[in-house]
PDB file of C-alpha atoms in Angstrom:
ATOM      1  CA  ALA A 694     -38.769  85.097 228.971  1.00 47.00           C
ATOM      2  CA  TYR A 695     -35.386  85.147 230.863  1.00 53.00           C
ATOM      3  CA  THR A 696     -32.125  83.295 230.690  1.00 52.00           C
ATOM      4  CA  GLU A 697     -29.204  82.495 232.794  1.00 53.00           C
ATOM      5  CA  ASP A 698     -26.211  80.881 231.621  1.00 62.00           C
ATOM      6  CA  ILE A 699     -26.550  77.541 234.023  1.00 80.00           C
ATOM      7  CA  GLY A 700     -29.343  75.892 235.262  1.00 86.00           C
ATOM      8  CA  ASN A 701     -28.887  75.666 238.689  1.00 87.00           C
ATOM      9  CA  ASP A 702     -29.501  71.622 238.678  1.00 89.00           C
ATOM     10  CA  GLY A 703     -31.113  69.196 236.558  1.00 89.00           C
ATOM     11  CA  SER A 704     -33.218  69.724 232.824  1.00 92.00           C
ATOM     12  CA  PHE A 705     -34.695  66.362 231.177  1.00 93.00           C
ATOM     13  CA  TYR A 706     -36.152  64.497 228.015  1.00 95.00           C
ATOM     14  CA  PRO A 707     -36.400  67.732 225.899  1.00 95.00           C
ATOM     15  CA  GLU A 708     -38.400  68.047 222.764  1.00 95.00           C
ATOM     16  CA  ILE A 709     -37.304  69.309 219.799  1.00 96.00           C
ATOM     17  CA  SER A 710     -40.226  71.345 217.062  1.00 96.00           C
ATOM     18  CA  GLY A 711     -39.180  70.324 213.343  1.00 94.00           C
ATOM     19  CA  ASN A 712     -38.213  73.960 212.087  1.00 92.00           C
ATOM     20  CA  GLY A 713     -36.018  73.889 215.196  1.00 95.00           C
ATOM     21  CA  LYS A 714     -36.872  76.300 216.661  1.00 95.00           C
ATOM     22  CA  TRP A 715     -38.141  75.957 220.140  1.00 96.00           C
ATOM     23  CA  VAL A 716     -37.044  73.278 222.223  1.00 96.00           C
ATOM     24  CA  VAL A 717     -39.285  72.671 225.658  1.00 96.00           C
ATOM     25  CA  PHE A 718     -37.925  70.106 228.438  1.00 96.00           C
ATOM     26  CA  GLU A 719     -38.681  69.309 232.234  1.00 95.00           C
ATOM     27  CA  SER A 720     -36.211  70.580 234.927  1.00 94.00           C
ATOM     28  CA  GLU A 721     -36.162  71.272 238.768  1.00 92.00           C
ATOM     29  CA  ALA A 722     -33.323  74.660 238.003  1.00 90.00           C
ATOM     30  CA  THR A 723     -34.877  77.483 239.752  1.00 88.00           C
ATOM     31  CA  ASN A 724     -33.018  80.583 237.615  1.00 88.00           C
ATOM     32  CA  LEU A 725     -33.921  79.221 234.155  1.00 89.00           C
ATOM     33  CA  SER A 726     -37.314  82.183 233.981  1.00 83.00           C
ATOM     34  CA  GLU A 727     -38.729  85.257 235.807  1.00 82.00           C
ATOM     35  CA  GLN A 728     -40.752  83.978 237.828  1.00 80.00           C
ATOM     36  CA  SER A 729     -40.375  81.656 240.843  1.00 76.00           C
ATOM     37  CA  THR A 730     -40.522  77.409 240.056  1.00 82.00           C
ATOM     38  CA  SER A 731     -40.093  75.076 241.826  1.00 82.00           C
ATOM     39  CA  GLY A 732     -40.295  71.018 241.634  1.00 87.00           C
ATOM     40  CA  ARG A 733     -40.100  69.656 238.192  1.00 93.00           C
ATOM     41  CA  GLN A 734     -41.486  72.492 235.590  1.00 94.00           C
ATOM     42  CA  ILE A 735     -41.678  72.773 231.016  1.00 95.00           C
ATOM     43  CA  PHE A 736     -40.187  75.304 229.979  1.00 94.00           C
ATOM     44  CA  LEU A 737     -39.993  75.945 226.495  1.00 95.00           C
ATOM     45  CA  TRP A 738     -36.499  77.422 224.639  1.00 94.00           C
ATOM     46  CA  ASN A 739     -36.047  79.314 221.650  1.00 94.00           C
ATOM     47  CA  THR A 740     -32.863  78.617 219.798  1.00 94.00           C
ATOM     48  CA  PHE A 741     -33.258  81.229 217.535  1.00 94.00           C
ATOM     49  CA  ASP A 742     -32.765  84.116 220.615  1.00 92.00           C
ATOM     50  CA  ASN A 743     -32.360  81.904 223.415  1.00 90.00           C
ATOM     51  CA  LYS A 744     -34.363  82.588 225.261  1.00 91.00           C
ATOM     52  CA  ILE A 745     -36.203  80.690 227.712  1.00 91.00           C
ATOM     53  CA  THR A 746     -39.978  80.890 229.113  1.00 91.00           C
ATOM     54  CA  LEU A 747     -41.769  79.040 231.425  1.00 92.00           C
ATOM     55  CA  VAL A 748     -44.664  77.641 230.084  1.00 93.00           C
ATOM     56  CA  SER A 749     -46.788  75.110 233.644  1.00 93.00           C
ATOM     57  CA  ASN A 750     -47.903  78.754 235.062  1.00 88.00           C
ATOM     58  CA  ARG A 751     -51.073  80.719 234.519  1.00 78.00           C
ATOM     59  CA  ALA A 752     -50.746  84.029 231.912  1.00 68.00           C
ATOM     60  CA  GLY A 753     -49.027  86.321 234.193  1.00 71.00           C
ATOM     61  CA  ALA A 754     -48.901  85.060 237.160  1.00 77.00           C
ATOM     62  CA  THR A 755     -45.589  85.872 238.714  1.00 76.00           C
ATOM     63  CA  ASP A 756     -44.123  81.784 240.239  1.00 80.00           C
ATOM     64  CA  GLY A 757     -44.845  78.567 238.386  1.00 83.00           C
ATOM     65  CA  GLY A 758     -47.212  76.164 238.654  1.00 88.00           C
ATOM     66  CA  ASN A 759     -47.240  74.552 242.659  1.00 90.00           C
ATOM     67  CA  GLY A 760     -47.420  71.041 241.578  1.00 92.00           C
ATOM     68  CA  GLU A 761     -44.499  69.594 239.101  1.00 94.00           C
ATOM     69  CA  SER A 762     -45.230  69.342 235.991  1.00 95.00           C
ATOM     70  CA  ARG A 763     -44.351  66.479 233.072  1.00 95.00           C
ATOM     71  CA  ARG A 764     -44.170  65.356 229.733  1.00 96.00           C
ATOM     72  CA  ALA A 765     -44.136  67.629 227.209  1.00 97.00           C
ATOM     73  CA  SER A 766     -44.908  67.185 223.494  1.00 96.00           C
ATOM     74  CA  ILE A 767     -44.300  69.798 221.100  1.00 97.00           C
ATOM     75  CA  SER A 768     -45.911  70.644 217.546  1.00 95.00           C
ATOM     76  CA  GLU A 769     -44.222  70.867 214.392  1.00 95.00           C
ATOM     77  CA  ASN A 770     -43.300  74.807 214.347  1.00 95.00           C
ATOM     78  CA  GLY A 771     -43.395  75.086 218.159  1.00 94.00           C
ATOM     79  CA  GLU A 772     -46.843  76.676 219.079  1.00 93.00           C
ATOM     80  CA  ARG A 773     -47.764  74.443 220.824  1.00 94.00           C
ATOM     81  CA  VAL A 774     -47.051  72.377 223.470  1.00 96.00           C
ATOM     82  CA  VAL A 775     -48.582  69.683 225.529  1.00 95.00           C
ATOM     83  CA  PHE A 776     -47.876  68.378 229.083  1.00 96.00           C
ATOM     84  CA  GLU A 777     -49.826  66.834 232.440  1.00 96.00           C
ATOM     85  CA  SER A 778     -49.356  68.293 235.000  1.00 96.00           C
ATOM     86  CA  ASP A 779     -50.226  68.198 239.029  1.00 95.00           C
ATOM     87  CA  ALA A 780     -50.102  71.927 239.767  1.00 93.00           C
ATOM     88  CA  SER A 781     -53.315  72.966 241.015  1.00 92.00           C
ATOM     89  CA  ASN A 782     -52.603  76.767 239.826  1.00 91.00           C
ATOM     90  CA  LEU A 783     -52.871  76.756 235.632  1.00 92.00           C
ATOM     91  CA  ILE A 784     -56.261  77.827 235.175  1.00 89.00           C
ATOM     92  CA  SER A 785     -58.506  78.961 238.100  1.00 87.00           C
ATOM     93  CA  ASP A 786     -60.582  75.990 239.544  1.00 85.00           C
ATOM     94  CA  ASP A 787     -58.392  73.210 239.344  1.00 88.00           C
ATOM     95  CA  ASN A 788     -59.932  71.736 242.407  1.00 89.00           C
ATOM     96  CA  ASN A 789     -59.825  68.470 240.904  1.00 90.00           C
ATOM     97  CA  SER A 790     -56.698  67.030 243.127  1.00 92.00           C
ATOM     98  CA  HIS A 791     -55.673  64.617 239.879  1.00 93.00           C
ATOM     99  CA  THR A 792     -52.406  64.802 237.122  1.00 95.00           C
ATOM    100  CA  ASP A 793     -54.308  67.152 234.325  1.00 93.00           C
ATOM    101  CA  VAL A 794     -53.160  68.107 231.084  1.00 93.00           C
ATOM    102  CA  PHE A 795     -52.606  71.173 229.566  1.00 93.00           C
ATOM    103  CA  LEU A 796     -52.426  72.639 226.541  1.00 93.00           C
ATOM    104  CA  TYR A 797     -50.457  75.544 226.054  1.00 94.00           C
ATOM    105  CA  ASP A 798     -50.613  77.947 223.008  1.00 91.00           C
ATOM    106  CA  THR A 799     -47.165  80.278 222.799  1.00 89.00           C
ATOM    107  CA  LYS A 800     -49.867  83.086 220.069  1.00 87.00           C
ATOM    108  CA  ASP A 801     -51.118  84.214 223.804  1.00 85.00           C
ATOM    109  CA  SER A 802     -49.212  82.635 226.112  1.00 84.00           C
ATOM    110  CA  GLY A 803     -52.536  80.611 227.156  1.00 86.00           C
ATOM    111  CA  ILE A 804     -52.992  77.754 228.951  1.00 91.00           C
ATOM    112  CA  THR A 805     -56.675  75.503 228.027  1.00 89.00           C
ATOM    113  CA  LEU A 806     -57.529  71.977 229.902  1.00 90.00           C
ATOM    114  CA  LEU A 807     -57.323  69.468 228.174  1.00 88.00           C
ATOM    115  CA  SER A 808     -57.911  66.245 230.019  1.00 86.00           C
ATOM    116  CA  LYS A 809     -61.455  68.047 230.507  1.00 84.00           C
ATOM    117  CA  SER A 810     -65.848  66.059 230.110  1.00 77.00           C
ATOM    118  CA  ILE A 811     -67.796  66.543 226.872  1.00 72.00           C
ATOM    119  CA  LYS A 812     -69.352  69.334 229.426  1.00 78.00           C
ATOM    120  CA  GLY A 813     -66.571  71.290 230.750  1.00 80.00           C
ATOM    121  CA  ASN A 814     -66.308  68.889 233.859  1.00 84.00           C
ATOM    122  CA  LEU A 815     -62.736  68.297 235.776  1.00 88.00           C
ATOM    123  CA  PRO A 816     -61.808  64.311 235.615  1.00 85.00           C
ATOM    124  CA  ASN A 817     -62.487  62.389 238.372  1.00 86.00           C
ATOM    125  CA  ASP A 818     -59.794  60.873 238.183  1.00 87.00           C
ATOM    126  CA  ALA A 819     -55.773  60.694 236.840  1.00 89.00           C
ATOM    127  CA  SER A 820     -54.914  61.589 232.786  1.00 89.00           C
ATOM    128  CA  ASP A 821     -51.712  61.725 231.256  1.00 89.00           C
ATOM    129  CA  GLN A 822     -49.005  60.858 228.603  1.00 89.00           C
ATOM    130  CA  ALA A 823     -50.680  63.632 226.423  1.00 90.00           C
ATOM    131  CA  LYS A 824     -48.827  64.240 222.336  1.00 90.00           C
ATOM    132  CA  ILE A 825     -50.236  67.171 220.822  1.00 92.00           C
ATOM    133  CA  SER A 826     -49.962  65.997 216.297  1.00 89.00           C
ATOM    134  CA  GLY A 827     -47.132  68.105 214.312  1.00 92.00           C
ATOM    135  CA  ASP A 828     -49.986  70.053 212.919  1.00 91.00           C
ATOM    136  CA  GLY A 829     -51.125  70.515 216.650  1.00 89.00           C
ATOM    137  CA  LYS A 830     -54.980  70.592 215.514  1.00 84.00           C
ATOM    138  CA  PHE A 831     -54.774  66.484 217.484  1.00 84.00           C
ATOM    139  CA  VAL A 832     -54.408  66.343 220.882  1.00 85.00           C
ATOM    140  CA  THR A 833     -53.974  62.385 222.985  1.00 82.00           C
ATOM    141  CA  PHE A 834     -53.833  61.973 225.949  1.00 83.00           C
ATOM    142  CA  ARG A 835     -54.443  58.315 228.420  1.00 82.00           C
ATOM    143  CA  SER A 836     -57.080  58.851 230.995  1.00 80.00           C
ATOM    144  CA  LYS A 837     -58.338  57.199 234.153  1.00 81.00           C
ATOM    145  CA  ALA A 838     -61.319  59.456 234.620  1.00 81.00           C
ATOM    146  CA  THR A 839     -64.781  58.008 233.539  1.00 78.00           C
ATOM    147  CA  ASN A 840     -66.981  60.773 233.233  1.00 79.00           C
ATOM    148  CA  ILE A 841     -64.746  62.755 230.432  1.00 75.00           C
ATOM    149  CA  ILE A 842     -66.673  59.932 227.978  1.00 70.00           C
ATOM    150  CA  GLU A 843     -69.210  59.077 229.934  1.00 63.00           C
ATOM    151  CA  GLY A 844     -67.822  55.427 231.637  1.00 54.00           C
ATOM    152  CA  LYS A 845     -64.740  55.831 229.174  1.00 52.00           C
ATOM    153  CA  GLY A 846     -61.315  55.329 230.548  1.00 51.00           C
ATOM    154  CA  ILE A 847     -58.762  56.338 227.255  1.00 52.00           C
ATOM    155  CA  SER A 848     -60.017  59.033 225.529  1.00 50.00           C
ATOM    156  CA  TYR A 849     -58.912  60.980 222.369  1.00 53.00           C
ATOM    157  CA  VAL A 850     -59.032  64.866 221.950  1.00 54.00           C
ATOM    158  CA  SER A 851     -59.433  67.378 219.008  1.00 51.00           C
ATOM    159  CA  VAL A 852     -58.030  71.544 219.946  1.00 49.00           C
ATOM    160  CA  ILE A 853     -59.310  73.329 216.325  1.00 48.00           C
ATOM    161  CA  SER A 854     -58.558  76.209 216.505  1.00 46.00           C
ATOM    162  CA  GLY A 855     -61.259  78.679 216.639  1.00 43.00           C
ATOM    163  CA  GLY A 856     -60.069  81.588 213.281  1.00 39.00           C
ATOM    164  CA  VAL A 857     -57.706  81.498 210.447  1.00 37.00           C
ATOM    165  CA  GLY A 858     -55.050  80.000 211.454  1.00 38.00           C
ATOM    166  CA  TYR A 859     -53.975  79.138 215.157  1.00 39.00           C
ATOM    167  CA  PHE A 860     -55.693  82.886 216.279  1.00 39.00           C
ATOM    168  CA  GLY A 861     -58.882  83.078 218.194  1.00 43.00           C
ATOM    169  CA  THR A 862     -60.141  80.305 220.600  1.00 50.00           C
ATOM    170  CA  PRO A 863     -59.689  76.575 220.148  1.00 49.00           C
ATOM    171  CA  THR A 864     -62.720  74.185 220.175  1.00 54.00           C
ATOM    172  CA  ILE A 865     -62.168  70.988 222.425  1.00 55.00           C
ATOM    173  CA  THR A 866     -63.674  67.730 220.598  1.00 57.00           C
ATOM    174  CA  VAL A 867     -63.557  64.335 223.622  1.00 57.00           C
ATOM    175  CA  SER A 868     -64.445  61.196 221.728  1.00 56.00           C
ATOM    176  CA  ASP A 869     -64.594  57.236 222.619  1.00 53.00           C
ATOM    177  CA  ILE A 870     -61.547  55.705 220.358  1.00 52.00           C
ATOM    178  CA  GLY A 871     -63.827  52.648 219.945  1.00 49.00           C
ATOM    179  CA  GLY A 872     -64.405  49.552 222.910  1.00 45.00           C
TER     180      GLY A 872
END
């Protein structure tokens, strides 16, 4: 986590958690994080201790996503954030050249690709407009991909914690929402 007095470029579209502790936002500023960033990235501001964390990067990475990230949505308690990204370096083997939807979990700073098929394959087209439920267990997003759910372009994703509370590896299920 890192903070400076003023960002050196614009910040946009803030969304605050229900408890007021967390604010997720997009920014083109390059001085909000110790990691090297360029283009629009997703950041999470802890208003209690005034720390800013770069969300749109792989855990342990020294730089941010290599493509723009946008449209973040935060759970009520601020522990989970979903967003869309053009970056190909947030997870290994992201070589589909499409906008993808990701989940960031503050418990372990982990990034999970949500816009994938039931079999775990990368989508064959763009996915975007992700929203997370207040309790952080459900995510919806729009997708043009036809391989997430066979023959469907609209998907519903459920993120279920893999243990007590939010600890453990989440189970991700994808289902058709009709049509």
